[in-house]
């Protein structure tokens, strides 16, 4: 994987090729200021100021060429304005003419991400380096890119190499790097203390045994927050087995765990003044003689009993126990990430994760963070009138709604039952995957909603951003 810290560097006046930015409004006036040769060249290649179109402008020396590219608005660059150039330009140094790249630095790096764990590295290609004189912006955006790359790497890794033990190992690496405490519960202690996590994962092979992974970091007198992630390393559907097409991408069902681990590392690396509790419920939903069954009634850590209507609705079970544990610490905020429902994709597609929240201010802050980071979310309702769809005849609630309707909402309502009274809570039903590539966003594992949550946490807790001290 590329060392992203090399891709954005301070502008000290060193030689770099120029990137000219134009939009439809500014193109004509910009073109008038170019040489006759450049205008003739652009006319010959048919350059038009359409989105993401670019052209190479020859210089007086063969090596001194520049590039012009069209963006939506030269005065307001998005994260993705330079992503295509970051992918396709030759190696070397570049600077944007007349302005700082700002948010576009993220896409420049993101376009150079590669997942090459299982194949020989492609022919060596040096980095495309973007220069900026806004030196203070470099480290934060590089940190976000590293977090994004971590999510992509973990989700792209097949389940054989990213089972519960491997997820634990990644959590250990993060905790050790930042002086955090890690606690892992498995075996009999898991069965007794977190019965739903144990039930979901008990059919897996011993080396993929289920566990609850916790990271604790920060000062006790700082505001306590919890990040909770679904870590189903592979989801066969259990005895309600998925068809092969539905099972093909289920290595990504630990995407929620990847999101919260990456988010936790951002929190710790930045020194955000919070008391962090990160919880990952890690299990493989496998099939064996010991698999939990449709019709079983499970007892949860909270004490609620849950009738199993469908063993393929397992993510909410492991999250229920993890949310109950997180609530015991009485945090002021819980945010969970989970690849929870196919209904979310039906409603909003692969790029736009649904956001549920029990607090309007939190929801607004998450949505604002998504806009700021070009990492959008869409709020959906915790519609209590649908809670009766989770009712069963013999238990406190069921894990699968009694109707085909409102599957994303009923899943969120299930989770809500395990969040402690008075705790502000948000749930992101992320997809963690891109089925097709976009500029700066490769096909495969994806961090969707993570940067939005990070922006919310920064705005809420980072006193340095508010100007009242470190």
Short mmCIF file of C-alpha atoms in Angstrom, two decimals:
data_model
loop_
_atom_site.label_atom_id
_atom_site.label_comp_id
_atom_site.label_asym_id
_atom_site.label_seq_id
_atom_site.Cartn_x
_atom_site.Cartn_y
_atom_site.Cartn_z
CA UNK A 1 0.00 0.00 0.00
CA UNK A 2 1.21 3.49 -0.82
CA UNK A 3 2.67 5.51 2.04
CA UNK A 4 0.17 8.34 1.80
CA UNK A 5 2.34 10.68 3.86
CA UNK A 6 4.55 11.10 0.77
CA UNK A 7 1.75 12.23 -1.52
CA UNK A 8 1.09 15.69 -0.05
CA UNK A 9 4.16 17.83 0.67
CA UNK A 10 4.87 21.43 1.69
CA UNK A 11 5.30 23.87 -1.17
CA UNK A 12 8.76 25.39 -0.78
CA UNK A 13 8.95 26.75 -4.28
CA UNK A 14 10.47 23.58 -5.73
CA UNK A 15 9.86 22.73 -9.36
CA UNK A 16 6.45 21.22 -9.99
CA UNK A 17 4.17 20.93 -12.96
CA UNK A 18 1.20 23.27 -12.90
CA UNK A 19 -2.43 22.19 -12.68
CA UNK A 20 -4.77 24.81 -14.14
CA UNK A 21 -8.30 24.63 -12.79
CA UNK A 22 -11.21 25.91 -14.86
CA UNK A 23 -14.96 25.66 -14.71
CA UNK A 24 -17.61 26.55 -17.26
CA UNK A 25 -17.85 30.07 -15.92
CA UNK A 26 -14.13 30.84 -15.97
CA UNK A 27 -12.98 28.84 -18.98
CA UNK A 28 -13.36 31.49 -21.69
CA UNK A 29 -11.45 34.16 -19.79
CA UNK A 30 -8.74 31.66 -18.83
CA UNK A 31 -8.42 30.54 -22.45
CA UNK A 32 -7.88 34.11 -23.65
CA UNK A 33 -4.83 34.34 -21.43
CA UNK A 34 -3.15 31.29 -22.96
CA UNK A 35 -0.66 31.35 -25.81
CA UNK A 36 -1.78 30.89 -29.40
CA UNK A 37 -0.06 27.50 -29.44
CA UNK A 38 -1.92 26.35 -26.33
CA UNK A 39 -5.25 27.54 -27.69
CA UNK A 40 -4.61 25.72 -30.93
CA UNK A 41 -3.66 22.56 -29.05
CA UNK A 42 -6.82 22.63 -26.92
CA UNK A 43 -8.94 23.18 -30.03
CA UNK A 44 -7.22 20.27 -31.77
CA UNK A 45 -7.91 17.85 -28.90
CA UNK A 46 -11.50 19.08 -28.60
CA UNK A 47 -11.17 20.26 -25.01
CA UNK A 48 -14.45 21.38 -23.46
CA UNK A 49 -15.05 22.51 -19.88
CA UNK A 50 -17.02 19.40 -18.96
CA UNK A 51 -16.70 17.59 -15.63
CA UNK A 52 -13.38 15.81 -15.02
CA UNK A 53 -12.06 16.56 -18.54
CA UNK A 54 -8.36 17.31 -18.70
CA UNK A 55 -5.68 17.99 -21.27
CA UNK A 56 -1.90 18.23 -21.28
CA UNK A 57 -0.51 21.61 -22.32
CA UNK A 58 2.93 21.42 -23.97
CA UNK A 59 5.62 23.76 -22.69
CA UNK A 60 8.68 25.31 -24.27
CA UNK A 61 10.72 22.38 -22.95
CA UNK A 62 9.48 18.77 -23.47
CA UNK A 63 9.53 18.21 -19.69
CA UNK A 64 7.87 21.51 -18.80
CA UNK A 65 4.30 20.67 -19.68
CA UNK A 66 1.26 21.49 -17.53
CA UNK A 67 -2.26 20.18 -17.26
CA UNK A 68 -5.67 21.82 -17.36
CA UNK A 69 -8.70 20.19 -15.79
CA UNK A 70 -12.33 21.16 -15.38
CA UNK A 71 -14.04 21.22 -12.00
CA UNK A 72 -17.57 22.14 -10.99
CA UNK A 73 -16.51 25.32 -9.18
CA UNK A 74 -12.95 26.59 -8.98
CA UNK A 75 -13.85 28.62 -5.88
CA UNK A 76 -15.10 25.59 -3.93
CA UNK A 77 -13.17 22.38 -4.52
CA UNK A 78 -14.65 19.08 -3.42
CA UNK A 79 -12.70 16.09 -2.14
CA UNK A 80 -12.88 14.52 -5.60
CA UNK A 81 -11.89 17.41 -7.90
CA UNK A 82 -8.32 16.19 -8.37
CA UNK A 83 -8.91 12.47 -7.82
CA UNK A 84 -8.77 11.53 -11.48
CA UNK A 85 -5.50 13.39 -11.98
CA UNK A 86 -4.07 11.71 -8.90
CA UNK A 87 -4.76 8.38 -10.57
CA UNK A 88 -3.59 8.98 -14.12
CA UNK A 89 -0.87 11.64 -14.27
CA UNK A 90 2.78 10.60 -14.58
CA UNK A 91 4.83 10.49 -11.42
CA UNK A 92 6.25 13.76 -10.23
CA UNK A 93 5.37 16.93 -8.31
CA UNK A 94 2.37 19.15 -9.06
CA UNK A 95 0.87 22.36 -7.71
CA UNK A 96 -2.51 23.94 -8.33
CA UNK A 97 -2.19 27.35 -9.98
CA UNK A 98 -3.29 30.30 -7.91
CA UNK A 99 -4.95 28.51 -4.99
CA UNK A 100 -4.55 25.82 -2.35
CA UNK A 101 -5.94 22.35 -3.14
CA UNK A 102 -7.87 22.22 0.15
CA UNK A 103 -10.25 19.29 0.40
CA UNK A 104 -9.10 18.02 -3.00
CA UNK A 105 -5.92 16.74 -1.32
CA UNK A 106 -7.92 13.80 -0.01
CA UNK A 107 -9.06 12.63 -3.44
CA UNK A 108 -5.56 13.11 -4.84
CA UNK A 109 -4.28 10.56 -2.31
CA UNK A 110 -7.33 8.32 -2.49
CA UNK A 111 -6.89 7.87 -6.22
CA UNK A 112 -3.46 6.33 -5.60
CA UNK A 113 -4.71 3.63 -3.22
CA UNK A 114 -3.97 0.04 -4.27
CA UNK A 115 -4.79 -3.28 -2.61
CA UNK A 116 -2.01 -5.63 -3.65
CA UNK A 117 -1.79 -8.18 -0.84
CA UNK A 118 -2.52 -11.17 -3.08
CA UNK A 119 -0.79 -10.34 -6.33
CA UNK A 120 2.64 -9.15 -7.35
CA UNK A 121 2.87 -5.42 -7.30
CA UNK A 122 2.23 -3.79 -10.63
CA UNK A 123 5.07 -2.28 -12.59
CA UNK A 124 6.75 0.31 -10.40
CA UNK A 125 5.14 3.72 -10.69
CA UNK A 126 6.43 6.57 -8.61
CA UNK A 127 4.09 8.72 -6.57
CA UNK A 128 2.22 11.76 -7.83
CA UNK A 129 2.98 14.41 -5.23
CA UNK A 130 0.76 17.44 -4.68
CA UNK A 131 2.26 20.57 -3.11
CA UNK A 132 0.52 22.98 -0.78
CA UNK A 133 1.66 25.95 1.27
CA UNK A 134 -1.14 25.26 3.76
CA UNK A 135 1.22 23.07 5.76
CA UNK A 136 -1.11 22.71 8.74
CA UNK A 137 -3.70 20.96 6.58
CA UNK A 138 -1.37 18.14 5.51
CA UNK A 139 -1.24 15.95 8.63
CA UNK A 140 -5.04 15.89 9.25
CA UNK A 141 -5.90 14.94 5.68
CA UNK A 142 -3.15 12.31 5.57
CA UNK A 143 -4.55 10.82 8.80
CA UNK A 144 -8.01 10.59 7.24
CA UNK A 145 -6.56 8.91 4.17
CA UNK A 146 -4.72 6.37 6.30
CA UNK A 147 -7.97 5.63 8.16
CA UNK A 148 -9.78 5.23 4.85
CA UNK A 149 -7.06 2.90 3.56
CA UNK A 150 -7.34 0.81 6.74
CA UNK A 151 -11.06 0.31 6.16
CA UNK A 152 -10.46 -0.60 2.53
CA UNK A 153 -7.66 -3.02 3.38
CA UNK A 154 -9.63 -4.80 6.09
CA UNK A 155 -12.79 -5.11 3.99
CA UNK A 156 -10.91 -6.22 0.87
CA UNK A 157 -9.13 -9.00 2.77
CA UNK A 158 -10.90 -12.37 2.40
CA UNK A 159 -12.57 -13.94 5.43
CA UNK A 160 -9.94 -16.68 5.70
CA UNK A 161 -7.40 -13.97 6.55
CA UNK A 162 -9.72 -11.49 8.30
CA UNK A 163 -11.56 -13.64 10.83
CA UNK A 164 -12.26 -12.61 14.42
CA UNK A 165 -8.65 -13.32 15.46
CA UNK A 166 -7.28 -11.12 12.66
CA UNK A 167 -9.67 -8.32 13.60
CA UNK A 168 -8.41 -8.65 17.17
CA UNK A 169 -4.82 -8.46 15.94
CA UNK A 170 -5.58 -5.21 14.11
CA UNK A 171 -7.20 -3.82 17.25
CA UNK A 172 -4.09 -4.81 19.24
CA UNK A 173 -1.87 -2.98 16.78
CA UNK A 174 -3.94 0.18 17.09
CA UNK A 175 -4.13 -0.01 20.88
CA UNK A 176 -0.39 -0.59 21.26
CA UNK A 177 0.47 2.26 18.92
CA UNK A 178 -1.48 4.73 21.04
CA UNK A 179 -0.97 3.44 24.57
CA UNK A 180 -4.54 2.18 24.90
CA UNK A 181 -5.84 -0.75 26.90
CA UNK A 182 -7.35 -3.70 25.06
CA UNK A 183 -9.72 -6.26 26.57
CA UNK A 184 -10.86 -9.37 24.69
CA UNK A 185 -13.65 -11.61 25.93
CA UNK A 186 -14.13 -15.07 24.43
CA UNK A 187 -14.85 -18.67 25.35
CA UNK A 188 -16.96 -19.35 28.43
CA UNK A 189 -16.76 -15.72 29.54
CA UNK A 190 -18.27 -14.65 26.22
CA UNK A 191 -21.02 -17.27 26.48
CA UNK A 192 -21.96 -16.06 29.94
CA UNK A 193 -21.54 -12.34 29.46
CA UNK A 194 -22.45 -11.83 25.80
CA UNK A 195 -24.76 -14.72 24.93
CA UNK A 196 -25.95 -13.35 21.59
CA UNK A 197 -22.41 -12.78 20.27
CA UNK A 198 -21.54 -16.30 21.38
CA UNK A 199 -24.64 -17.84 19.80
CA UNK A 200 -24.00 -16.22 16.43
CA UNK A 201 -20.35 -17.30 16.34
CA UNK A 202 -20.39 -20.68 18.06
CA UNK A 203 -20.71 -22.69 14.82
CA UNK A 204 -17.43 -21.37 13.42
CA UNK A 205 -14.13 -23.23 13.49
CA UNK A 206 -12.08 -22.80 16.67
CA UNK A 207 -9.59 -20.50 15.00
CA UNK A 208 -12.50 -18.22 14.05
CA UNK A 209 -14.07 -18.29 17.52
CA UNK A 210 -16.28 -15.29 18.41
CA UNK A 211 -15.13 -12.54 20.77
CA UNK A 212 -15.85 -9.04 22.01
CA UNK A 213 -12.90 -6.71 21.49
CA UNK A 214 -12.69 -3.52 23.53
CA UNK A 215 -10.23 -0.61 23.36
CA UNK A 216 -10.13 1.89 26.22
CA UNK A 217 -8.21 5.15 25.89
CA UNK A 218 -8.16 8.67 27.27
CA UNK A 219 -8.44 10.46 30.58
CA UNK A 220 -11.18 9.48 32.97
CA UNK A 221 -12.35 13.08 33.39
CA UNK A 222 -12.88 13.61 29.67
CA UNK A 223 -16.31 13.08 28.08
CA UNK A 224 -16.93 9.36 27.57
CA UNK A 225 -17.89 8.18 24.10
CA UNK A 226 -18.37 4.72 22.63
CA UNK A 227 -17.82 3.48 19.08
CA UNK A 228 -19.46 0.12 18.34
CA UNK A 229 -18.86 -1.99 15.23
CA UNK A 230 -20.37 -5.11 13.73
CA UNK A 231 -17.52 -7.53 13.02
CA UNK A 232 -19.14 -10.47 11.24
CA UNK A 233 -16.08 -11.73 9.41
CA UNK A 234 -18.18 -13.86 7.07
CA UNK A 235 -21.93 -14.27 6.86
CA UNK A 236 -23.19 -17.48 5.33
CA UNK A 237 -26.65 -16.59 6.57
CA UNK A 238 -26.44 -19.45 9.03
CA UNK A 239 -29.12 -22.14 8.71
CA UNK A 240 -31.19 -19.59 6.77
CA UNK A 241 -28.40 -19.84 4.25
CA UNK A 242 -27.82 -17.13 1.70
CA UNK A 243 -27.81 -17.96 -2.03
CA UNK A 244 -24.36 -18.02 -3.56
CA UNK A 245 -24.77 -14.60 -5.15
CA UNK A 246 -25.67 -13.08 -1.79
CA UNK A 247 -22.76 -14.81 -0.06
CA UNK A 248 -20.10 -13.71 -2.54
CA UNK A 249 -19.34 -10.36 -0.88
CA UNK A 250 -19.89 -11.38 2.72
CA UNK A 251 -16.23 -10.90 3.56
CA UNK A 252 -17.30 -7.25 3.83
CA UNK A 253 -19.74 -7.96 6.69
CA UNK A 254 -17.06 -6.87 9.16
CA UNK A 255 -17.10 -3.43 7.55
CA UNK A 256 -18.65 -1.86 10.65
CA UNK A 257 -15.72 -3.11 12.73
CA UNK A 258 -13.26 -1.69 10.20
CA UNK A 259 -15.00 1.69 10.35
CA UNK A 260 -14.90 2.01 14.14
CA UNK A 261 -11.32 0.76 14.45
CA UNK A 262 -10.19 3.32 11.87
CA UNK A 263 -12.27 6.00 13.58
CA UNK A 264 -10.83 5.05 16.97
CA UNK A 265 -7.31 5.41 15.59
CA UNK A 266 -8.17 8.87 14.28
CA UNK A 267 -9.47 9.82 17.73
CA UNK A 268 -6.34 8.59 19.50
CA UNK A 269 -3.79 9.82 16.96
CA UNK A 270 -5.27 13.31 17.09
CA UNK A 271 -5.37 13.40 20.88
CA UNK A 272 -9.09 14.22 20.88
CA UNK A 273 -10.01 15.03 24.51
CA UNK A 274 -12.44 12.17 25.09
CA UNK A 275 -12.54 8.94 27.09
CA UNK A 276 -12.87 6.45 24.26
CA UNK A 277 -14.51 3.03 24.50
CA UNK A 278 -14.35 1.16 21.18
CA UNK A 279 -16.20 -2.16 20.99
CA UNK A 280 -16.13 -4.70 18.17
CA UNK A 281 -18.41 -7.73 18.24
CA UNK A 282 -16.45 -10.21 16.10
CA UNK A 283 -17.89 -13.53 14.93
CA UNK A 284 -18.36 -15.69 11.87
CA UNK A 285 -21.96 -16.67 11.11
CA UNK A 286 -21.17 -20.21 10.00
CA UNK A 287 -23.12 -23.46 9.60
CA UNK A 288 -22.46 -26.57 11.66
CA UNK A 289 -24.29 -28.92 14.01
CA UNK A 290 -23.92 -26.25 16.71
CA UNK A 291 -25.39 -23.36 14.71
CA UNK A 292 -28.18 -21.38 16.30
CA UNK A 293 -31.57 -22.11 14.76
CA UNK A 294 -34.69 -20.32 13.54
CA UNK A 295 -37.13 -20.45 16.44
CA UNK A 296 -34.46 -20.44 19.14
CA UNK A 297 -34.83 -17.92 21.92
CA UNK A 298 -31.60 -16.22 22.98
CA UNK A 299 -31.00 -14.33 26.17
CA UNK A 300 -29.12 -11.09 25.71
CA UNK A 301 -26.61 -9.34 27.96
CA UNK A 302 -29.31 -6.78 28.76
CA UNK A 303 -31.65 -9.55 29.90
CA UNK A 304 -34.10 -9.21 27.02
CA UNK A 305 -35.03 -12.45 25.29
CA UNK A 306 -34.89 -12.57 21.49
CA UNK A 307 -36.70 -15.08 19.30
CA UNK A 308 -34.78 -15.93 16.15
CA UNK A 309 -36.97 -15.43 13.10
CA UNK A 310 -34.06 -15.56 10.69
CA UNK A 311 -30.45 -16.57 11.36
CA UNK A 312 -29.37 -14.21 8.58
CA UNK A 313 -30.37 -11.26 10.78
CA UNK A 314 -27.38 -11.88 13.01
CA UNK A 315 -25.67 -8.49 12.93
CA UNK A 316 -28.25 -6.87 15.17
CA UNK A 317 -27.79 -9.69 17.68
CA UNK A 318 -24.06 -9.16 18.16
CA UNK A 319 -24.55 -5.39 18.17
CA UNK A 320 -27.26 -5.72 20.81
CA UNK A 321 -24.84 -7.23 23.30
CA UNK A 322 -22.10 -4.76 22.40
CA UNK A 323 -24.44 -1.76 22.71
CA UNK A 324 -25.60 -3.02 26.10
CA UNK A 325 -21.98 -3.23 27.26
CA UNK A 326 -21.19 0.22 25.88
CA UNK A 327 -24.21 1.65 27.71
CA UNK A 328 -23.02 0.27 31.05
CA UNK A 329 -20.20 2.83 30.99
CA UNK A 330 -22.80 5.60 30.73
CA UNK A 331 -21.18 7.40 27.79
CA UNK A 332 -22.71 10.65 26.65
CA UNK A 333 -22.50 9.46 23.04
CA UNK A 334 -22.60 6.14 21.19
CA UNK A 335 -22.05 5.81 17.44
CA UNK A 336 -22.32 2.39 15.82
CA UNK A 337 -21.45 1.26 12.30
CA UNK A 338 -22.81 -1.90 10.72
CA UNK A 339 -23.36 -3.47 7.34
CA UNK A 340 -26.78 -4.29 8.69
CA UNK A 341 -29.51 -4.51 6.05
CA UNK A 342 -29.99 -5.11 2.37
CA UNK A 343 -33.08 -2.92 2.71
CA UNK A 344 -30.76 0.07 3.19
CA UNK A 345 -29.30 -0.51 -0.26
CA UNK A 346 -32.75 -0.88 -1.79
CA UNK A 347 -33.77 2.44 -0.24
CA UNK A 348 -30.64 4.51 -0.84
CA UNK A 349 -28.25 2.53 -3.03
CA UNK A 350 -24.60 1.69 -2.34
CA UNK A 351 -23.17 5.21 -1.95
CA UNK A 352 -25.50 6.77 0.62
CA UNK A 353 -25.66 5.15 4.07
CA UNK A 354 -28.80 5.63 6.15
CA UNK A 355 -28.30 7.48 9.43
CA UNK A 356 -30.52 6.92 12.45
CA UNK A 357 -30.24 9.02 15.58
CA UNK A 358 -32.23 9.56 18.75
CA UNK A 359 -31.10 13.20 18.93
CA UNK A 360 -31.73 15.88 16.30
CA UNK A 361 -28.60 17.87 17.11
CA UNK A 362 -26.42 14.77 16.70
CA UNK A 363 -28.12 13.89 13.42
CA UNK A 364 -27.60 17.44 12.12
CA UNK A 365 -23.94 17.33 13.12
CA UNK A 366 -23.41 13.99 11.36
CA UNK A 367 -25.11 15.26 8.21
CA UNK A 368 -23.07 18.46 8.32
CA UNK A 369 -19.90 16.40 8.72
CA UNK A 370 -20.86 14.39 5.66
CA UNK A 371 -21.30 17.54 3.61
CA UNK A 372 -18.02 18.98 4.85
CA UNK A 373 -16.06 15.81 4.01
CA UNK A 374 -17.98 14.86 0.84
CA UNK A 375 -18.94 11.68 2.70
CA UNK A 376 -22.73 11.95 2.63
CA UNK A 377 -25.32 10.35 4.90
CA UNK A 378 -29.10 10.43 4.70
CA UNK A 379 -31.21 10.54 7.85
CA UNK A 380 -34.02 8.01 8.18
CA UNK A 381 -36.64 7.88 10.93
CA UNK A 382 -36.65 5.82 14.11
CA UNK A 383 -40.35 5.33 13.52
CA UNK A 384 -41.66 3.85 16.75
CA UNK A 385 -44.98 2.88 15.18
CA UNK A 386 -43.09 0.06 13.44
CA UNK A 387 -41.84 -1.39 16.73
CA UNK A 388 -44.77 -3.82 16.79
CA UNK A 389 -43.20 -5.54 13.76
CA UNK A 390 -40.57 -6.89 16.18
CA UNK A 391 -43.11 -8.43 18.55
CA UNK A 392 -43.25 -12.21 19.02
CA UNK A 393 -45.49 -14.55 20.97
CA UNK A 394 -42.86 -16.09 23.24
CA UNK A 395 -40.02 -13.56 23.73
CA UNK A 396 -39.43 -9.88 24.42
CA UNK A 397 -38.74 -9.22 20.76
CA UNK A 398 -37.79 -10.92 17.52
CA UNK A 399 -34.67 -10.40 15.48
CA UNK A 400 -36.53 -10.31 12.16
CA UNK A 401 -39.52 -8.10 11.41
CA UNK A 402 -42.86 -9.77 10.84
CA UNK A 403 -43.25 -7.87 7.57
CA UNK A 404 -41.16 -7.38 4.44
CA UNK A 405 -41.63 -3.65 4.86
CA UNK A 406 -39.32 -1.12 6.57
CA UNK A 407 -36.44 -3.54 7.08
CA UNK A 408 -33.84 -0.84 7.70
CA UNK A 409 -36.03 0.96 10.22
CA UNK A 410 -37.00 -2.17 12.16
CA UNK A 411 -33.33 -3.16 12.39
CA UNK A 412 -32.52 0.25 13.86
CA UNK A 413 -35.46 -0.05 16.27
CA UNK A 414 -34.08 -3.41 17.40
CA UNK A 415 -30.72 -1.78 18.21
CA UNK A 416 -32.45 1.08 20.00
CA UNK A 417 -33.76 -1.38 22.61
CA UNK A 418 -30.17 -2.02 23.73
CA UNK A 419 -29.05 1.61 24.07
CA UNK A 420 -29.15 2.93 27.63
CA UNK A 421 -31.68 5.49 28.72
CA UNK A 422 -30.57 9.08 28.19
CA UNK A 423 -27.59 8.20 25.96
CA UNK A 424 -27.28 10.11 22.70
CA UNK A 425 -26.92 7.53 19.93
CA UNK A 426 -26.41 7.32 16.18
CA UNK A 427 -26.48 4.25 13.96
CA UNK A 428 -24.97 4.15 10.46
CA UNK A 429 -26.08 1.30 8.19
CA UNK A 430 -23.02 1.45 5.95
CA UNK A 431 -22.41 -0.69 2.86
CA UNK A 432 -18.59 -0.65 3.19
CA UNK A 433 -18.28 -1.50 -0.50
CA UNK A 434 -18.27 0.13 -3.90
CA UNK A 435 -19.65 -2.12 -6.64
CA UNK A 436 -18.04 0.07 -9.32
CA UNK A 437 -15.16 2.51 -9.39
CA UNK A 438 -15.42 6.29 -9.36
CA UNK A 439 -12.62 8.83 -9.47
CA UNK A 440 -10.60 8.35 -6.29
CA UNK A 441 -12.98 5.64 -5.09
CA UNK A 442 -11.92 2.19 -6.31
CA UNK A 443 -14.19 -0.79 -6.62
CA UNK A 444 -14.12 -2.84 -3.42
CA UNK A 445 -13.90 -1.99 0.26
CA UNK A 446 -15.04 1.54 1.08
CA UNK A 447 -15.22 3.84 4.09
CA UNK A 448 -18.74 5.24 3.89
CA UNK A 449 -19.78 7.53 6.72
CA UNK A 450 -16.55 7.28 8.70
CA UNK A 451 -15.22 10.72 7.76
CA UNK A 452 -18.64 12.24 8.42
CA UNK A 453 -18.56 10.81 11.94
CA UNK A 454 -15.00 12.05 12.42
CA UNK A 455 -16.00 15.57 11.40
CA UNK A 456 -18.83 15.42 13.95
CA UNK A 457 -16.49 14.26 16.72
CA UNK A 458 -13.98 17.01 15.91
CA UNK A 459 -16.65 19.69 15.93
CA UNK A 460 -18.09 18.38 19.19
CA UNK A 461 -14.95 17.69 21.21
CA UNK A 462 -11.83 19.29 19.75
CA UNK A 463 -11.33 22.40 21.90
CA UNK A 464 -8.41 23.46 19.73
CA UNK A 465 -10.79 23.96 16.80
CA UNK A 466 -12.98 26.12 19.04
CA UNK A 467 -10.05 28.27 20.15
CA UNK A 468 -10.32 27.64 23.90
CA UNK A 469 -7.09 25.79 24.50
CA UNK A 470 -5.66 22.32 23.99
#
